[in-house]
Amino acid sequence: MMEKKSKMLGPVLLGVAAVLIAGGYFYYLAQSRKMPEGLIVANGRIEGDRIVAAAKYPGRITKVFAREGDSVKAGTVIAQLEDDSFQAKVEQARQASNATEAQVRAAQGALDVAQKEVPLGINVADATVSQAQAAYAKATAVEQQARLDAQRHKDLFDRGVIEKHRYEQADLAWQVAQSDVKAAHETVNRARQGLSQAQLGNDKVKAKQQDIAALQAQHERANAAVTEANSVLADLLIKSPGSGVVLSRLREPGEVVMPGGSILEMVDLDHLYLKVYVAESRIGQLRLGLPARIYVDSQGDQFYEAKVSYIATRAEFTPKEVQTTDERVKLVYAVKLSIDKNPEHKLTPGIPADAVIRWKEDQVWQKPRWK
């Protein structure tokens, strides 16, 4: 009986020993994963802000100048849309601009001539009025003298002092003088009308100035149409909005894109970040600007300096692909660690990486312990 019990006790003891050994191993493993106070370990994937080169206007793509993996600088032309119709619009707008410019020049030339001729015409007309008035004054004086002479000769004739023909001559001279006064008065009226007509030239000058202003406005509109057409034509050359590396070539020549249609997707490898998740129990230890070090498995002990640049204000459930130091943690906060430098662009979006965030300045850095 004792022999039977001893045979049964052996496997039990072995099982207990195995449990104790396994428990010790996992205890050791758990303890080895613990980081000293002042350091927080987290992991995630390298990410970067996407840069999308998109079409501003609809059209058919004729050329795409970049492929996946190409480095592109800001302002580089990466694609071209068909521009035949817009070339025609540019030419049409340019011709309209040239036509209105010619009209402005012609109107300005006519205005320059009018501005010289009108004052001269007014001066001539004014001088003519002065001459006519002087002639009228002279004719009036002659008429008055002839009237006196005719009256005096009439008195002498009535008294029989002079002969009749002498009286008749004086009376005729008076009648002629009266006719001269009427003629001189009509000349003055015509001269004044001429002056008024000449002075209307000022109104004509103003009208020409208004015509020029209207033509200049048309010319400006035509120039605006040229500028707009050229702007549209320039926008058919799609340029990179920023510097980066092409991740995806989304469209090919021959395809039609709508306004806002994406053609290339890029990322700036000099401005990457690691997005990690920190347990709710540790988030209070973080603040913006804290230093961090980022490690990638394939690069051994090499690390990249980073800083905490974003801390989520709301917690979320732990994403499935993220491991935490405490499997019981259900709620975590998203944290972004902006990478200071990316020498030789060894880091690219999508690479998994580990991070150590130091929230105590005097704590010595340690490599993350996940294994």
Short mmCIF file of C-alpha atoms in Angstrom, two decimals:
data_model
loop_
_atom_site.label_atom_id
_atom_site.label_comp_id
_atom_site.label_asym_id
_atom_site.label_seq_id
_atom_site.Cartn_x
_atom_site.Cartn_y
_atom_site.Cartn_z
CA MET A 1 0.00 0.00 0.00
CA MET A 2 2.82 2.37 0.93
CA GLU A 3 4.56 1.45 -2.26
CA LYS A 4 1.43 2.35 -4.24
CA LYS A 5 1.12 5.73 -2.53
CA SER A 6 4.73 6.51 -3.20
CA LYS A 7 4.19 5.73 -6.86
CA MET A 8 1.25 8.18 -6.98
CA LEU A 9 3.08 10.87 -5.00
CA GLY A 10 5.93 11.07 -7.49
CA PRO A 11 3.93 12.53 -10.38
CA VAL A 12 2.14 14.91 -8.00
CA LEU A 13 5.40 16.23 -6.66
CA LEU A 14 6.71 16.60 -10.19
CA GLY A 15 3.58 18.52 -11.14
CA VAL A 16 3.90 20.80 -8.14
CA ALA A 17 7.52 21.37 -8.92
CA ALA A 18 6.66 22.19 -12.53
CA VAL A 19 4.03 24.66 -11.38
CA LEU A 20 6.46 26.26 -8.97
CA ILE A 21 9.15 26.47 -11.64
CA ALA A 22 6.70 27.93 -14.20
CA GLY A 23 5.34 30.37 -11.63
CA GLY A 24 8.86 31.42 -10.75
CA TYR A 25 9.69 31.89 -14.40
CA PHE A 26 6.66 34.05 -15.09
CA TYR A 27 7.31 35.96 -11.85
CA TYR A 28 10.86 36.58 -13.03
CA LEU A 29 9.60 37.56 -16.47
CA ALA A 30 7.07 39.97 -14.98
CA GLN A 31 9.70 41.46 -12.72
CA SER A 32 12.14 41.80 -15.61
CA ARG A 33 9.55 43.81 -17.53
CA LYS A 34 9.17 46.33 -14.77
CA MET A 35 10.91 49.64 -15.36
CA PRO A 36 12.30 51.78 -12.58
CA GLU A 37 10.23 54.67 -11.21
CA GLY A 38 10.43 57.60 -13.60
CA LEU A 39 10.26 55.63 -16.87
CA ILE A 40 7.22 54.53 -18.82
CA VAL A 41 7.39 51.93 -21.58
CA ALA A 42 4.98 51.92 -24.50
CA ASN A 43 4.90 50.68 -28.05
CA GLY A 44 3.20 51.50 -31.32
CA ARG A 45 3.92 52.16 -34.98
CA ILE A 46 5.83 54.97 -36.65
CA GLU A 47 3.46 57.39 -38.35
CA GLY A 48 3.67 60.64 -40.23
CA ASP A 49 1.30 63.35 -41.40
CA ARG A 50 0.08 62.49 -44.87
CA ILE A 51 0.64 64.98 -47.68
CA VAL A 52 -1.83 64.61 -50.54
CA ALA A 53 -1.24 66.12 -53.97
CA ALA A 54 -4.69 66.70 -55.45
CA ALA A 55 -6.24 68.29 -58.53
CA LYS A 56 -7.92 71.66 -58.14
CA TYR A 57 -9.90 71.35 -61.38
CA PRO A 58 -11.43 68.35 -63.15
CA GLY A 59 -9.60 66.89 -66.10
CA ARG A 60 -7.82 63.97 -67.69
CA ILE A 61 -4.33 63.17 -66.46
CA THR A 62 -1.73 63.26 -69.23
CA LYS A 63 1.42 62.69 -67.18
CA VAL A 64 2.44 61.60 -63.67
CA PHE A 65 6.08 62.39 -62.91
CA ALA A 66 6.63 60.59 -59.59
CA ARG A 67 6.45 57.01 -58.35
CA GLU A 68 6.36 55.25 -54.99
CA GLY A 69 9.56 55.85 -53.07
CA ASP A 70 10.54 59.02 -54.94
CA SER A 71 11.63 61.99 -52.86
CA VAL A 72 9.70 65.09 -53.85
CA LYS A 73 10.36 68.70 -52.84
CA ALA A 74 7.62 71.24 -52.19
CA GLY A 75 6.48 72.94 -55.39
CA THR A 76 7.70 70.16 -57.69
CA VAL A 77 5.35 69.36 -60.58
CA ILE A 78 4.14 65.81 -60.01
CA ALA A 79 1.35 65.54 -62.62
CA GLN A 80 -0.27 67.35 -65.52
CA LEU A 81 -3.86 67.55 -66.75
CA GLU A 82 -5.03 68.19 -70.31
CA ASP A 83 -4.83 71.90 -71.05
CA ASP A 84 -5.77 72.35 -74.73
CA SER A 85 -9.08 74.08 -74.02
CA PHE A 86 -7.52 76.29 -71.37
CA GLN A 87 -4.69 77.24 -73.72
CA ALA A 88 -7.38 78.46 -76.14
CA LYS A 89 -9.09 80.40 -73.35
CA VAL A 90 -5.80 82.04 -72.41
CA GLU A 91 -5.21 83.09 -76.01
CA GLN A 92 -8.76 84.40 -76.34
CA ALA A 93 -8.43 86.40 -73.13
CA ARG A 94 -5.06 87.76 -74.26
CA GLN A 95 -6.49 88.93 -77.59
CA ALA A 96 -9.38 90.63 -75.81
CA SER A 97 -6.87 92.36 -73.55
CA ASN A 98 -4.81 93.53 -76.54
CA ALA A 99 -7.95 94.84 -78.28
CA THR A 100 -9.08 96.88 -75.28
CA GLU A 101 -5.54 98.15 -74.79
CA ALA A 102 -5.52 99.42 -78.40
CA GLN A 103 -8.88 101.12 -77.83
CA VAL A 104 -7.54 102.80 -74.71
CA ARG A 105 -4.50 104.07 -76.60
CA ALA A 106 -6.64 105.41 -79.45
CA ALA A 107 -9.04 107.12 -77.05
CA GLN A 108 -6.15 108.57 -75.09
CA GLY A 109 -4.65 109.95 -78.30
CA ALA A 110 -7.96 111.58 -79.23
CA LEU A 111 -8.22 113.01 -75.74
CA ASP A 112 -4.71 114.46 -75.93
CA VAL A 113 -5.59 116.19 -79.21
CA ALA A 114 -8.89 117.46 -77.79
CA GLN A 115 -7.21 118.79 -74.68
CA LYS A 116 -4.93 120.86 -76.90
CA GLU A 117 -7.51 121.92 -79.49
CA VAL A 118 -10.31 122.90 -77.11
CA PRO A 119 -8.40 125.66 -75.27
CA LEU A 120 -7.16 127.03 -78.60
CA GLY A 121 -10.69 127.00 -80.01
CA ILE A 122 -12.02 128.77 -76.93
CA ASN A 123 -9.30 131.42 -77.15
CA VAL A 124 -10.04 132.02 -80.86
CA ALA A 125 -13.77 132.18 -80.21
CA ASP A 126 -13.25 134.54 -77.30
CA ALA A 127 -11.08 136.81 -79.45
CA THR A 128 -13.74 136.76 -82.16
CA VAL A 129 -16.35 137.86 -79.62
CA SER A 130 -14.10 140.69 -78.51
CA GLN A 131 -13.57 141.82 -82.10
CA ALA A 132 -17.29 141.63 -82.84
CA GLN A 133 -18.12 143.62 -79.73
CA ALA A 134 -15.55 146.24 -80.70
CA ALA A 135 -17.04 146.46 -84.21
CA TYR A 136 -20.52 146.71 -82.69
CA ALA A 137 -19.40 149.52 -80.38
CA LYS A 138 -17.83 151.35 -83.30
CA ALA A 139 -20.92 150.87 -85.45
CA THR A 140 -23.10 152.14 -82.62
CA ALA A 141 -20.95 155.26 -82.24
CA VAL A 142 -21.05 155.90 -85.98
CA GLU A 143 -24.82 155.42 -85.98
CA GLN A 144 -25.27 157.89 -83.16
CA GLN A 145 -23.16 160.47 -84.97
CA ALA A 146 -25.00 159.84 -88.24
CA ARG A 147 -28.33 160.29 -86.43
CA LEU A 148 -27.19 163.66 -85.04
CA ASP A 149 -25.92 164.72 -88.47
CA ALA A 150 -29.20 163.71 -90.10
CA GLN A 151 -31.22 165.65 -87.55
CA ARG A 152 -29.04 168.72 -87.96
CA HIS A 153 -29.26 168.59 -91.77
CA LYS A 154 -33.03 168.19 -91.50
CA ASP A 155 -33.24 171.35 -89.36
CA LEU A 156 -31.07 173.25 -91.81
CA PHE A 157 -33.12 171.98 -94.73
CA ASP A 158 -36.36 172.93 -93.00
CA ARG A 159 -35.03 176.48 -92.52
CA GLY A 160 -33.88 176.60 -96.13
CA VAL A 161 -30.23 176.90 -95.29
CA ILE A 162 -29.08 173.87 -97.25
CA GLU A 163 -30.25 172.10 -100.31
CA LYS A 164 -32.38 168.97 -100.14
CA HIS A 165 -29.80 166.59 -101.56
CA ARG A 166 -27.45 167.40 -98.70
CA TYR A 167 -30.17 166.50 -96.19
CA GLU A 168 -30.92 163.31 -98.12
CA GLN A 169 -27.22 162.38 -98.08
CA ALA A 170 -27.06 162.79 -94.29
CA ASP A 171 -30.28 160.83 -93.81
CA LEU A 172 -28.97 158.04 -96.04
CA ALA A 173 -25.73 157.91 -94.09
CA TRP A 174 -27.75 157.48 -90.92
CA GLN A 175 -29.75 154.61 -92.43
CA VAL A 176 -26.51 152.94 -93.52
CA ALA A 177 -25.12 153.36 -90.00
CA GLN A 178 -28.23 151.75 -88.53
CA SER A 179 -27.80 148.79 -90.86
CA ASP A 180 -24.16 148.50 -89.80
CA VAL A 181 -25.22 148.42 -86.13
CA LYS A 182 -27.67 145.59 -86.82
CA ALA A 183 -25.02 143.68 -88.75
CA ALA A 184 -22.45 144.23 -86.01
CA HIS A 185 -24.97 143.05 -83.39
CA GLU A 186 -25.63 139.87 -85.38
CA THR A 187 -21.89 139.32 -85.65
CA VAL A 188 -21.58 139.61 -81.87
CA ASN A 189 -24.37 137.04 -81.43
CA ARG A 190 -22.71 134.64 -83.86
CA ALA A 191 -19.38 135.10 -82.12
CA ARG A 192 -20.94 134.38 -78.75
CA GLN A 193 -22.55 131.25 -80.17
CA GLY A 194 -19.16 130.22 -81.50
CA LEU A 195 -17.66 130.76 -78.05
CA SER A 196 -20.39 128.68 -76.45
CA GLN A 197 -19.76 125.96 -79.03
CA ALA A 198 -16.04 126.08 -78.34
CA GLN A 199 -16.68 125.87 -74.60
CA LEU A 200 -18.69 122.71 -75.20
CA GLY A 201 -15.33 121.20 -76.05
CA ASN A 202 -14.66 120.97 -72.31
CA ASP A 203 -17.71 118.76 -71.98
CA LYS A 204 -16.46 116.69 -74.88
CA VAL A 205 -13.10 116.35 -73.16
CA LYS A 206 -14.85 115.14 -70.01
CA ALA A 207 -16.89 112.70 -72.09
CA LYS A 208 -13.70 111.37 -73.69
CA GLN A 209 -12.16 111.01 -70.24
CA GLN A 210 -15.18 108.99 -69.13
CA ASP A 211 -14.92 106.88 -72.27
CA ILE A 212 -11.28 106.21 -71.47
CA ALA A 213 -12.17 105.27 -67.91
CA ALA A 214 -14.75 102.82 -69.23
CA LEU A 215 -12.26 101.37 -71.72
CA GLN A 216 -9.64 101.08 -68.99
CA ALA A 217 -12.15 99.20 -66.85
CA GLN A 218 -12.77 96.85 -69.77
CA HIS A 219 -9.03 96.45 -70.21
CA GLU A 220 -8.63 95.63 -66.53
CA ARG A 221 -11.40 93.05 -66.77
CA ALA A 222 -9.71 91.57 -69.81
CA ASN A 223 -6.41 91.45 -67.93
CA ALA A 224 -8.18 89.80 -65.01
CA ALA A 225 -9.55 87.21 -67.43
CA VAL A 226 -6.01 86.60 -68.70
CA THR A 227 -4.74 86.24 -65.15
CA GLU A 228 -7.56 83.88 -64.24
CA ALA A 229 -7.03 81.77 -67.36
CA ASN A 230 -3.28 81.61 -66.70
CA SER A 231 -4.00 80.69 -63.08
CA VAL A 232 -6.25 77.83 -64.16
CA LEU A 233 -3.64 76.77 -66.70
CA ALA A 234 -0.98 76.80 -63.98
CA ASP A 235 -3.23 74.76 -61.69
CA LEU A 236 -3.41 72.08 -64.35
CA LEU A 237 0.24 71.48 -63.48
CA ILE A 238 -0.26 69.77 -60.14
CA LYS A 239 2.52 70.57 -57.68
CA SER A 240 3.52 68.94 -54.45
CA PRO A 241 2.16 70.93 -51.47
CA GLY A 242 5.13 69.84 -49.36
CA SER A 243 8.36 67.88 -49.29
CA GLY A 244 8.24 64.16 -48.67
CA VAL A 245 8.50 60.62 -50.00
CA VAL A 246 5.78 59.19 -52.25
CA LEU A 247 3.84 56.46 -50.46
CA SER A 248 1.15 55.79 -53.04
CA ARG A 249 0.56 56.70 -56.68
CA LEU A 250 -3.22 56.86 -56.71
CA ARG A 251 -3.88 57.82 -60.34
CA GLU A 252 -2.34 56.96 -63.71
CA PRO A 253 -2.22 58.84 -67.06
CA GLY A 254 -5.50 58.65 -68.91
CA GLU A 255 -7.65 58.66 -65.79
CA VAL A 256 -10.09 61.50 -65.15
CA VAL A 257 -10.03 63.24 -61.80
CA MET A 258 -12.62 65.44 -60.18
CA PRO A 259 -11.85 68.62 -58.19
CA GLY A 260 -9.99 67.57 -55.06
CA GLY A 261 -9.16 64.16 -56.53
CA SER A 262 -5.96 62.74 -55.00
CA ILE A 263 -3.10 61.79 -57.31
CA LEU A 264 -0.19 61.13 -54.96
CA GLU A 265 0.07 60.47 -51.25
CA MET A 266 3.32 61.40 -49.52
CA VAL A 267 4.81 61.64 -46.06
CA ASP A 268 7.54 63.89 -44.71
CA LEU A 269 10.20 61.54 -43.31
CA ASP A 270 11.79 64.41 -41.40
CA HIS A 271 8.67 64.91 -39.29
CA LEU A 272 7.60 61.50 -38.04
CA TYR A 273 6.07 60.49 -34.73
CA LEU A 274 5.34 57.35 -32.77
CA LYS A 275 1.79 56.91 -31.59
CA VAL A 276 1.60 54.91 -28.36
CA TYR A 277 -1.01 54.18 -25.71
CA VAL A 278 -0.40 54.79 -22.00
CA ALA A 279 -2.42 53.19 -19.23
CA GLU A 280 -4.97 55.32 -17.45
CA SER A 281 -3.07 54.78 -14.19
CA ARG A 282 0.12 56.31 -15.69
CA ILE A 283 -1.24 59.14 -17.82
CA GLY A 284 -1.07 61.60 -14.92
CA GLN A 285 2.72 61.28 -14.95
CA LEU A 286 2.98 62.62 -18.49
CA ARG A 287 3.10 66.18 -19.71
CA LEU A 288 3.88 67.83 -23.01
CA GLY A 289 7.57 68.20 -23.79
CA LEU A 290 8.79 65.19 -21.78
CA PRO A 291 11.77 63.45 -23.42
CA ALA A 292 11.51 59.97 -24.87
CA ARG A 293 13.68 57.45 -26.65
CA ILE A 294 12.43 55.27 -29.46
CA TYR A 295 13.85 51.85 -30.32
CA VAL A 296 13.34 49.65 -33.35
CA ASP A 297 14.06 45.90 -33.15
CA SER A 298 16.04 45.82 -36.38
CA GLN A 299 18.41 48.55 -35.21
CA GLY A 300 19.61 47.04 -31.95
CA ASP A 301 20.56 49.53 -29.24
CA GLN A 302 20.27 52.56 -31.53
CA PHE A 303 17.61 54.96 -30.34
CA TYR A 304 15.95 58.15 -31.58
CA GLU A 305 15.32 61.19 -29.44
CA ALA A 306 11.70 62.30 -29.22
CA LYS A 307 9.35 64.48 -27.18
CA VAL A 308 5.77 64.13 -26.01
CA SER A 309 3.85 66.37 -28.41
CA TYR A 310 0.27 65.24 -27.85
CA ILE A 311 -1.74 63.68 -25.04
CA ALA A 312 -5.34 62.66 -25.69
CA THR A 313 -7.94 64.21 -23.41
CA ARG A 314 -10.18 61.14 -23.51
CA ALA A 315 -9.43 57.51 -22.73
CA GLU A 316 -10.24 54.64 -25.07
CA PHE A 317 -10.22 50.86 -24.91
CA THR A 318 -6.86 49.24 -25.54
CA PRO A 319 -6.40 48.52 -29.28
CA LYS A 320 -5.92 44.81 -30.00
CA GLU A 321 -2.52 45.28 -31.62
CA VAL A 322 -1.10 47.17 -28.65
CA GLN A 323 0.51 45.34 -25.74
CA THR A 324 0.66 46.90 -22.29
CA THR A 325 2.72 46.18 -19.21
CA ASP A 326 -0.47 45.37 -17.35
CA GLU A 327 -2.84 43.07 -19.19
CA ARG A 328 -5.62 44.10 -16.82
CA VAL A 329 -5.56 47.64 -18.18
CA LYS A 330 -8.69 48.31 -20.19
CA LEU A 331 -8.55 52.06 -20.77
CA VAL A 332 -5.58 53.85 -22.29
CA TYR A 333 -4.72 57.31 -23.61
CA ALA A 334 -3.21 57.98 -27.03
CA VAL A 335 0.11 59.80 -26.88
CA LYS A 336 2.23 61.12 -29.76
CA LEU A 337 6.02 61.19 -29.52
CA SER A 338 7.49 63.54 -32.14
CA ILE A 339 10.85 62.28 -33.39
CA ASP A 340 13.55 64.97 -33.41
CA LYS A 341 15.70 63.60 -36.26
CA ASN A 342 15.53 60.75 -38.74
CA PRO A 343 19.10 60.33 -40.08
CA GLU A 344 19.31 58.69 -43.48
CA HIS A 345 15.53 58.26 -43.26
CA LYS A 346 15.87 54.85 -41.63
CA LEU A 347 12.48 55.28 -39.97
CA THR A 348 9.45 54.98 -42.21
CA PRO A 349 5.71 54.90 -41.49
CA GLY A 350 4.38 51.53 -40.43
CA ILE A 351 7.49 50.28 -38.61
CA PRO A 352 6.68 48.98 -35.10
CA ALA A 353 8.74 50.60 -32.38
CA ASP A 354 9.11 50.74 -28.60
CA ALA A 355 9.42 53.90 -26.56
CA VAL A 356 10.69 54.85 -23.13
CA ILE A 357 9.27 58.08 -21.74
CA ARG A 358 11.15 59.68 -18.86
CA TRP A 359 9.00 61.69 -16.49
CA LYS A 360 11.68 62.02 -13.76
CA GLU A 361 14.74 63.99 -14.79
CA ASP A 362 17.18 62.16 -12.50
CA GLN A 363 16.20 58.69 -13.67
CA VAL A 364 18.82 56.85 -15.74
CA TRP A 365 17.63 55.80 -19.18
CA GLN A 366 17.01 52.09 -19.78
CA LYS A 367 16.09 50.16 -22.89
CA PRO A 368 12.48 48.93 -22.93
CA ARG A 369 11.88 45.40 -21.65
CA TRP A 370 9.34 43.57 -23.69
CA LYS A 371 11.10 40.24 -24.10
#
